[in-house]
PDB file of N, CA and C in Angstrom:
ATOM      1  N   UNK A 412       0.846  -1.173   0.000  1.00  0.00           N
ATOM      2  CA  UNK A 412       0.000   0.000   0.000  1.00  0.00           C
ATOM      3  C   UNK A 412       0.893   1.237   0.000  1.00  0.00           C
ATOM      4  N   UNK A 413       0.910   2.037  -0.672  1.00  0.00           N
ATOM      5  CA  UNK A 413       1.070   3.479  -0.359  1.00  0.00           C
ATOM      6  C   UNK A 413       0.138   4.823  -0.035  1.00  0.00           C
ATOM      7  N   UNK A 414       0.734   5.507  -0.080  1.00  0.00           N
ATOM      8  CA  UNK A 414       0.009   6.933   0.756  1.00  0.00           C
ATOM      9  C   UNK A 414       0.122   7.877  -0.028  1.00  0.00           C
ATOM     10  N   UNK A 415      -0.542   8.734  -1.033  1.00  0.00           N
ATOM     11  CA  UNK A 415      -0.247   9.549  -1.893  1.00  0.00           C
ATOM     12  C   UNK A 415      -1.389  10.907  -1.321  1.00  0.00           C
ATOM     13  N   UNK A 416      -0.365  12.163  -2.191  1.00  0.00           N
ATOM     14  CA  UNK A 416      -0.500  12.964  -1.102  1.00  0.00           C
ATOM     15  C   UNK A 416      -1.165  14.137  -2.583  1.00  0.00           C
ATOM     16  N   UNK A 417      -2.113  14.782  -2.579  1.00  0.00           N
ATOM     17  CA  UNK A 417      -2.406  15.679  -3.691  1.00  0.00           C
ATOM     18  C   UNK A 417      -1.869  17.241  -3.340  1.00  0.00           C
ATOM     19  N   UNK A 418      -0.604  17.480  -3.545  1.00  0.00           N
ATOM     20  CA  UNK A 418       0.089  18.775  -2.904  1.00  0.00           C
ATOM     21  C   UNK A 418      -0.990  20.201  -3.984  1.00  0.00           C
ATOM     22  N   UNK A 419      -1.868  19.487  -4.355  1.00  0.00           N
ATOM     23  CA  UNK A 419      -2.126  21.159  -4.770  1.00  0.00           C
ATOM     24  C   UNK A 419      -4.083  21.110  -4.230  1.00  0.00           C
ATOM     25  N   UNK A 420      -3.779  20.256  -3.525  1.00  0.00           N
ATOM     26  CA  UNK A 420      -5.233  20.435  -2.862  1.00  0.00           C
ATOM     27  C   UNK A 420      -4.831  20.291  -0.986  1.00  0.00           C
ATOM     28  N   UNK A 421      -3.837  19.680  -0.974  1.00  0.00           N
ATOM     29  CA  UNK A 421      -3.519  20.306   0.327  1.00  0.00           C
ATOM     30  C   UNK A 421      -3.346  21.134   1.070  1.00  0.00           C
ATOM     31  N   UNK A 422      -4.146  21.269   2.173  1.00  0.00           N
ATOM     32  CA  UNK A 422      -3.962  22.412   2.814  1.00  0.00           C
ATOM     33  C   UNK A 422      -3.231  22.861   4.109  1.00  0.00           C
ATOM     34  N   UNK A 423      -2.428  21.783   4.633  1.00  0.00           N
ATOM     35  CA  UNK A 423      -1.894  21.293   6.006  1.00  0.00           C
ATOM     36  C   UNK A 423      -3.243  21.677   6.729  1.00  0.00           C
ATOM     37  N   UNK A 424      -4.118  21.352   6.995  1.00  0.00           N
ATOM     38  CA  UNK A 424      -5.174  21.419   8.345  1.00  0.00           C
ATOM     39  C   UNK A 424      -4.566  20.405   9.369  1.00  0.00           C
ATOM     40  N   UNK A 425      -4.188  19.392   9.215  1.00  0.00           N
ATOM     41  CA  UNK A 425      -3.876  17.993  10.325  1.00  0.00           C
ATOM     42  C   UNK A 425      -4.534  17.094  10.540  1.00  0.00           C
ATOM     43  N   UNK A 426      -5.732  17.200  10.026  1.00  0.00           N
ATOM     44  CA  UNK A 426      -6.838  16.064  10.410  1.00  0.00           C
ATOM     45  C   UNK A 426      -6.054  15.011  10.196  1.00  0.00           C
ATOM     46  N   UNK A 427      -5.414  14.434   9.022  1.00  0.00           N
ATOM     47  CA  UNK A 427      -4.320  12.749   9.168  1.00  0.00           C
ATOM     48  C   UNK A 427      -3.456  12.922  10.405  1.00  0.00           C
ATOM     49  N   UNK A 428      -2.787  14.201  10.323  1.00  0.00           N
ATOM     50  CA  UNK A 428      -1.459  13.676  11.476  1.00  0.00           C
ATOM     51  C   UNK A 428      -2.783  12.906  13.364  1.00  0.00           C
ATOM     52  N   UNK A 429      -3.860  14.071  12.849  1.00  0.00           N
ATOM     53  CA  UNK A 429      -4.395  13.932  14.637  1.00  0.00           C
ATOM     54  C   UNK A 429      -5.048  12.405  14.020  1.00  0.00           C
ATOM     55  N   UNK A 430      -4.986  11.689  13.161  1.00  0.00           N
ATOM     56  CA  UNK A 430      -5.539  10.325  13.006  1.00  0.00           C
ATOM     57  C   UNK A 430      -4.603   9.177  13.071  1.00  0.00           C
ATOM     58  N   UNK A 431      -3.563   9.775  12.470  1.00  0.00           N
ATOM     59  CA  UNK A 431      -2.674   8.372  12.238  1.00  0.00           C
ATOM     60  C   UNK A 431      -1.559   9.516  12.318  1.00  0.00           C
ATOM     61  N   UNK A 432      -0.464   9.909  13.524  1.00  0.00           N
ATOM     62  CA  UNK A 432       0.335  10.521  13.745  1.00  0.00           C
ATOM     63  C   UNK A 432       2.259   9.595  13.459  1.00  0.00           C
ATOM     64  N   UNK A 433       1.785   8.939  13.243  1.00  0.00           N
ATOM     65  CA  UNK A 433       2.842   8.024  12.781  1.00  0.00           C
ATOM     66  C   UNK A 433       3.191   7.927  11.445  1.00  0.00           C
ATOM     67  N   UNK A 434       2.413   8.340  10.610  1.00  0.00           N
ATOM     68  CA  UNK A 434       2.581   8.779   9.084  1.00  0.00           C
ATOM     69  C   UNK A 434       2.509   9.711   8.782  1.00  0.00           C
ATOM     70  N   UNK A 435       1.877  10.729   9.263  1.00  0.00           N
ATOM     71  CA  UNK A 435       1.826  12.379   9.206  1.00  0.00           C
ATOM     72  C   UNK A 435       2.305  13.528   9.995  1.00  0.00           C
ATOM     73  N   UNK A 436       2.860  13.934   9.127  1.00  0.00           N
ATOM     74  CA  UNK A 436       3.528  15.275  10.207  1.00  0.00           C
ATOM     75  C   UNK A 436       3.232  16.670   9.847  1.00  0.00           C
ATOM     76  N   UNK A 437       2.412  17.862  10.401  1.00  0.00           N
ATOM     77  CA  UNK A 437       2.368  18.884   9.987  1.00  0.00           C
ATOM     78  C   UNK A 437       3.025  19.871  10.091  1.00  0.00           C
ATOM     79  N   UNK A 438       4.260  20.589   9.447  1.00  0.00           N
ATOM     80  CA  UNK A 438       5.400  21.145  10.070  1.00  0.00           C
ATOM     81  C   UNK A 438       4.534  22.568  10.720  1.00  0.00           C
ATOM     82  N   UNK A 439       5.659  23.269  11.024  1.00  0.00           N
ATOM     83  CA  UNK A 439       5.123  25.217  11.678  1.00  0.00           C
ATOM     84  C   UNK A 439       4.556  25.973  10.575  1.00  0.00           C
ATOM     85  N   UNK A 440       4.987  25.646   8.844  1.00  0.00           N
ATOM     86  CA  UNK A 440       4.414  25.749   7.927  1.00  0.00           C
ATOM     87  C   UNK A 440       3.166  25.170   7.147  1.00  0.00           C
ATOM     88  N   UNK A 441       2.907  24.650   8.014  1.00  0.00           N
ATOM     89  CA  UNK A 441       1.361  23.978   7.485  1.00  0.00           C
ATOM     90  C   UNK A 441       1.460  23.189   6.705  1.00  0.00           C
ATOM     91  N   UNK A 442       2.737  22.708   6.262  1.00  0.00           N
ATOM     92  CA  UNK A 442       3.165  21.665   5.332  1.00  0.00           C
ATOM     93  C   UNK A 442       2.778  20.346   5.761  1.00  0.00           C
ATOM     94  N   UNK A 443       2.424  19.843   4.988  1.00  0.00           N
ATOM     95  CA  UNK A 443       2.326  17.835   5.659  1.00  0.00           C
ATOM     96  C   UNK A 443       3.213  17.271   4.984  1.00  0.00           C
ATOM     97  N   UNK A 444       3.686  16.491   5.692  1.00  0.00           N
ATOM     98  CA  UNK A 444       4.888  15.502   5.152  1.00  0.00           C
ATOM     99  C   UNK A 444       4.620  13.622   5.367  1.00  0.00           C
ATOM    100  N   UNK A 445       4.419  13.215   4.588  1.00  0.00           N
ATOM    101  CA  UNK A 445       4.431  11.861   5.075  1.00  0.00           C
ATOM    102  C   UNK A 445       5.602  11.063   5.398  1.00  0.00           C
ATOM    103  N   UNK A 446       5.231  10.690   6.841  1.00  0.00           N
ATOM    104  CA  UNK A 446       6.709  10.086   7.686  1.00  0.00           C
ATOM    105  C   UNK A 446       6.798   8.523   6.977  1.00  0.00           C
ATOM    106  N   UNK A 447       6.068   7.807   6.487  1.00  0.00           N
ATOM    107  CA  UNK A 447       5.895   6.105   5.857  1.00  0.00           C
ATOM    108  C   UNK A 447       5.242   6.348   4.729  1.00  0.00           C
ATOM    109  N   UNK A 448       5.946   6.490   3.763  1.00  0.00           N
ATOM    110  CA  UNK A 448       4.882   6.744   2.223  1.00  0.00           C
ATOM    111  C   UNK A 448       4.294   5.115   2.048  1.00  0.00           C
ATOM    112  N   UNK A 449       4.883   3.899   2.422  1.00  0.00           N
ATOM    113  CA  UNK A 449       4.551   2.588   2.260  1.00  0.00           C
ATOM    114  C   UNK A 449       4.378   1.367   3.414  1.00  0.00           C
ATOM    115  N   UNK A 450       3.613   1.981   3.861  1.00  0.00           N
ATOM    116  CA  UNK A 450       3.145   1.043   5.578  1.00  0.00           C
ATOM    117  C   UNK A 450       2.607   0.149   5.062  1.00  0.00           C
ATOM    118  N   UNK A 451       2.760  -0.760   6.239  1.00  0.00           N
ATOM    119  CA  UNK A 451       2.093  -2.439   6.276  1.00  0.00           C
ATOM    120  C   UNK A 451       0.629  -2.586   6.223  1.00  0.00           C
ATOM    121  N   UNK A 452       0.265  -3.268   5.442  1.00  0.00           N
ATOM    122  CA  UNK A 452      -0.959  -3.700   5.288  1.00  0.00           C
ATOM    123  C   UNK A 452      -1.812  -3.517   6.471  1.00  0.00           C
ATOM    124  N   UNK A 453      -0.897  -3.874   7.721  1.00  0.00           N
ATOM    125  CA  UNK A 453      -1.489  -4.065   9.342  1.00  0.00           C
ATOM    126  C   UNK A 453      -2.279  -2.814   9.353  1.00  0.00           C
ATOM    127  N   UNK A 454      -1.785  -1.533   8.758  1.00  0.00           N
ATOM    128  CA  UNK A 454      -2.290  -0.179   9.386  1.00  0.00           C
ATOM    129  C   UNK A 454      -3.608  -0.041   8.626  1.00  0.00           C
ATOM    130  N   UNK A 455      -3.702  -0.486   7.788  1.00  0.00           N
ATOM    131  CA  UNK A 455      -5.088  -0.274   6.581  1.00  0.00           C
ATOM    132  C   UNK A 455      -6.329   0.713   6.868  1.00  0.00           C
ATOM    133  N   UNK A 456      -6.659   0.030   7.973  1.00  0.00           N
ATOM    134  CA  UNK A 456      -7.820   0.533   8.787  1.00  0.00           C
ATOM    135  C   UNK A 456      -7.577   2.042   9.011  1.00  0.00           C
ATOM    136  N   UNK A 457      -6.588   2.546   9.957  1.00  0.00           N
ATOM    137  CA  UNK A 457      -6.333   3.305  10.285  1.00  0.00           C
ATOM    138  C   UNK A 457      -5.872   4.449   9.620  1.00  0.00           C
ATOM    139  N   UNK A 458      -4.817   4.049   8.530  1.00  0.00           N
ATOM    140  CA  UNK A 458      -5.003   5.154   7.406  1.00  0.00           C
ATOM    141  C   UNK A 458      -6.210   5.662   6.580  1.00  0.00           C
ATOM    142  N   UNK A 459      -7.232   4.540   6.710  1.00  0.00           N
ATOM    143  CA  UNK A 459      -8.070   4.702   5.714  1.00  0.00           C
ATOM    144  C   UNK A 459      -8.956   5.424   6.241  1.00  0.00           C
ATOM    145  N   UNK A 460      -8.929   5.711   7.743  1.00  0.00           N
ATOM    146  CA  UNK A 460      -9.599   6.820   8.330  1.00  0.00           C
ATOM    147  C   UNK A 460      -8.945   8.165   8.534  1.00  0.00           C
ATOM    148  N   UNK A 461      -8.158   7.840   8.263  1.00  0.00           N
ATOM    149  CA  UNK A 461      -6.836   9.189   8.233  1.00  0.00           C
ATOM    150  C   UNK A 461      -7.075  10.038   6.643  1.00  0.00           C
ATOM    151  N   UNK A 462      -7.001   8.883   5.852  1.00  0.00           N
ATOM    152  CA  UNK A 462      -7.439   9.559   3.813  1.00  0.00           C
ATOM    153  C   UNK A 462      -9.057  10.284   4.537  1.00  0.00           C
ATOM    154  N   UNK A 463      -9.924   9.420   4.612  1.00  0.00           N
ATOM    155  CA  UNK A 463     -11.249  10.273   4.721  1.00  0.00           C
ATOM    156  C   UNK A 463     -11.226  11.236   5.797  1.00  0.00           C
ATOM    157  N   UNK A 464     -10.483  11.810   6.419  1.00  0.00           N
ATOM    158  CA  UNK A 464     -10.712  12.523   7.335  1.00  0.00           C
ATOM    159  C   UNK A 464     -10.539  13.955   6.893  1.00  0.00           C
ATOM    160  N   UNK A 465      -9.553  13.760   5.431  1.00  0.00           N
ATOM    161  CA  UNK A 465      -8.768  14.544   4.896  1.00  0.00           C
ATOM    162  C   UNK A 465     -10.097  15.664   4.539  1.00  0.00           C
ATOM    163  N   UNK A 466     -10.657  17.138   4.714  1.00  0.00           N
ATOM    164  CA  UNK A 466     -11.512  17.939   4.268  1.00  0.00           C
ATOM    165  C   UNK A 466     -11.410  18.118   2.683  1.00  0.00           C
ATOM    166  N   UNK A 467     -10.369  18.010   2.410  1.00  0.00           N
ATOM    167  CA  UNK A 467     -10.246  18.695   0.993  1.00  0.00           C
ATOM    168  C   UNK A 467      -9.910  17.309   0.329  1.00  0.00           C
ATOM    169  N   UNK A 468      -9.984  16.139   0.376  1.00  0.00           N
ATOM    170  CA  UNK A 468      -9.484  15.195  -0.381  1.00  0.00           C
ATOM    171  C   UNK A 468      -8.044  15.078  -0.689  1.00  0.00           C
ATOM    172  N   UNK A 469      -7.355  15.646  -0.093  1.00  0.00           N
ATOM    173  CA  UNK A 469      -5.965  15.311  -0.810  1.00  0.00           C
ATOM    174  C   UNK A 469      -5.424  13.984  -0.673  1.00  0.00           C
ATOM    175  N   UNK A 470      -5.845  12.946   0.212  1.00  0.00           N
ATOM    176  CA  UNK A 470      -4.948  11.672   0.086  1.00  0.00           C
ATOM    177  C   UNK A 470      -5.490  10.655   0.190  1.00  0.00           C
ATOM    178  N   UNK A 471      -4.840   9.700  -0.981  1.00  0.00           N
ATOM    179  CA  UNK A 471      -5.222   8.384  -1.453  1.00  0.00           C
ATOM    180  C   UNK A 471      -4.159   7.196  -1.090  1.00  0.00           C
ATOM    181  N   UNK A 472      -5.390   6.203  -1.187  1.00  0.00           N
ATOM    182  CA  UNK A 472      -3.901   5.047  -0.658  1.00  0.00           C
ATOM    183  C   UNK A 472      -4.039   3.933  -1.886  1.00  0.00           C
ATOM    184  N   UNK A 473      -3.440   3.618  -2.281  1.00  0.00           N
ATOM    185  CA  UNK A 473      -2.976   2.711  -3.754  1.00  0.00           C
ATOM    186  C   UNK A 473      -2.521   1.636  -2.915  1.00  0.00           C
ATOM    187  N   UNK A 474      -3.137   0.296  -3.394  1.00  0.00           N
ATOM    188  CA  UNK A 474      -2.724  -0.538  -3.763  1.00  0.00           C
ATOM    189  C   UNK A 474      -3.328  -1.453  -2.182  1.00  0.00           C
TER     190      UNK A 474
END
Protein backbone atom coordinates (compact mmCIF):
# COMPACT_ATOMS: atom_id res chain seq x y z
CA UNK A 1 0.00 0.00 0.00
CA UNK A 2 1.07 3.48 -0.36
CA UNK A 3 0.01 6.93 0.76
CA UNK A 4 -0.25 9.55 -1.89
CA UNK A 5 -0.50 12.96 -1.10
CA UNK A 6 -2.41 15.68 -3.69
CA UNK A 7 0.09 18.77 -2.90
CA UNK A 8 -2.13 21.16 -4.77
CA UNK A 9 -5.23 20.43 -2.86
CA UNK A 10 -3.52 20.31 0.33
CA UNK A 11 -3.96 22.41 2.81
CA UNK A 12 -1.89 21.29 6.01
CA UNK A 13 -5.17 21.42 8.35
CA UNK A 14 -3.88 17.99 10.32
CA UNK A 15 -6.84 16.06 10.41
CA UNK A 16 -4.32 12.75 9.17
CA UNK A 17 -1.46 13.68 11.48
CA UNK A 18 -4.40 13.93 14.64
CA UNK A 19 -5.54 10.33 13.01
CA UNK A 20 -2.67 8.37 12.24
CA UNK A 21 0.34 10.52 13.75
CA UNK A 22 2.84 8.02 12.78
CA UNK A 23 2.58 8.78 9.08
CA UNK A 24 1.83 12.38 9.21
CA UNK A 25 3.53 15.27 10.21
CA UNK A 26 2.37 18.88 9.99
CA UNK A 27 5.40 21.15 10.07
CA UNK A 28 5.12 25.22 11.68
CA UNK A 29 4.41 25.75 7.93
CA UNK A 30 1.36 23.98 7.48
CA UNK A 31 3.17 21.66 5.33
CA UNK A 32 2.33 17.83 5.66
CA UNK A 33 4.89 15.50 5.15
CA UNK A 34 4.43 11.86 5.08
CA UNK A 35 6.71 10.09 7.69
CA UNK A 36 5.90 6.10 5.86
CA UNK A 37 4.88 6.74 2.22
CA UNK A 38 4.55 2.59 2.26
CA UNK A 39 3.15 1.04 5.58
CA UNK A 40 2.09 -2.44 6.28
CA UNK A 41 -0.96 -3.70 5.29
CA UNK A 42 -1.49 -4.06 9.34
CA UNK A 43 -2.29 -0.18 9.39
CA UNK A 44 -5.09 -0.27 6.58
CA UNK A 45 -7.82 0.53 8.79
CA UNK A 46 -6.33 3.31 10.28
CA UNK A 47 -5.00 5.15 7.41
CA UNK A 48 -8.07 4.70 5.71
CA UNK A 49 -9.60 6.82 8.33
CA UNK A 50 -6.84 9.19 8.23
CA UNK A 51 -7.44 9.56 3.81
CA UNK A 52 -11.25 10.27 4.72
CA UNK A 53 -10.71 12.52 7.33
CA UNK A 54 -8.77 14.54 4.90
CA UNK A 55 -11.51 17.94 4.27
CA UNK A 56 -10.25 18.70 0.99
CA UNK A 57 -9.48 15.19 -0.38
CA UNK A 58 -5.97 15.31 -0.81
CA UNK A 59 -4.95 11.67 0.09
CA UNK A 60 -5.22 8.38 -1.45
CA UNK A 61 -3.90 5.05 -0.66
CA UNK A 62 -2.98 2.71 -3.75
CA UNK A 63 -2.72 -0.54 -3.76
Amino acid sequence: MRIVVDRDKCEGLGMCESMAHEFFEVDDDDIMHILDENPGEEHRKELTAAVNSCPVLALTLEG
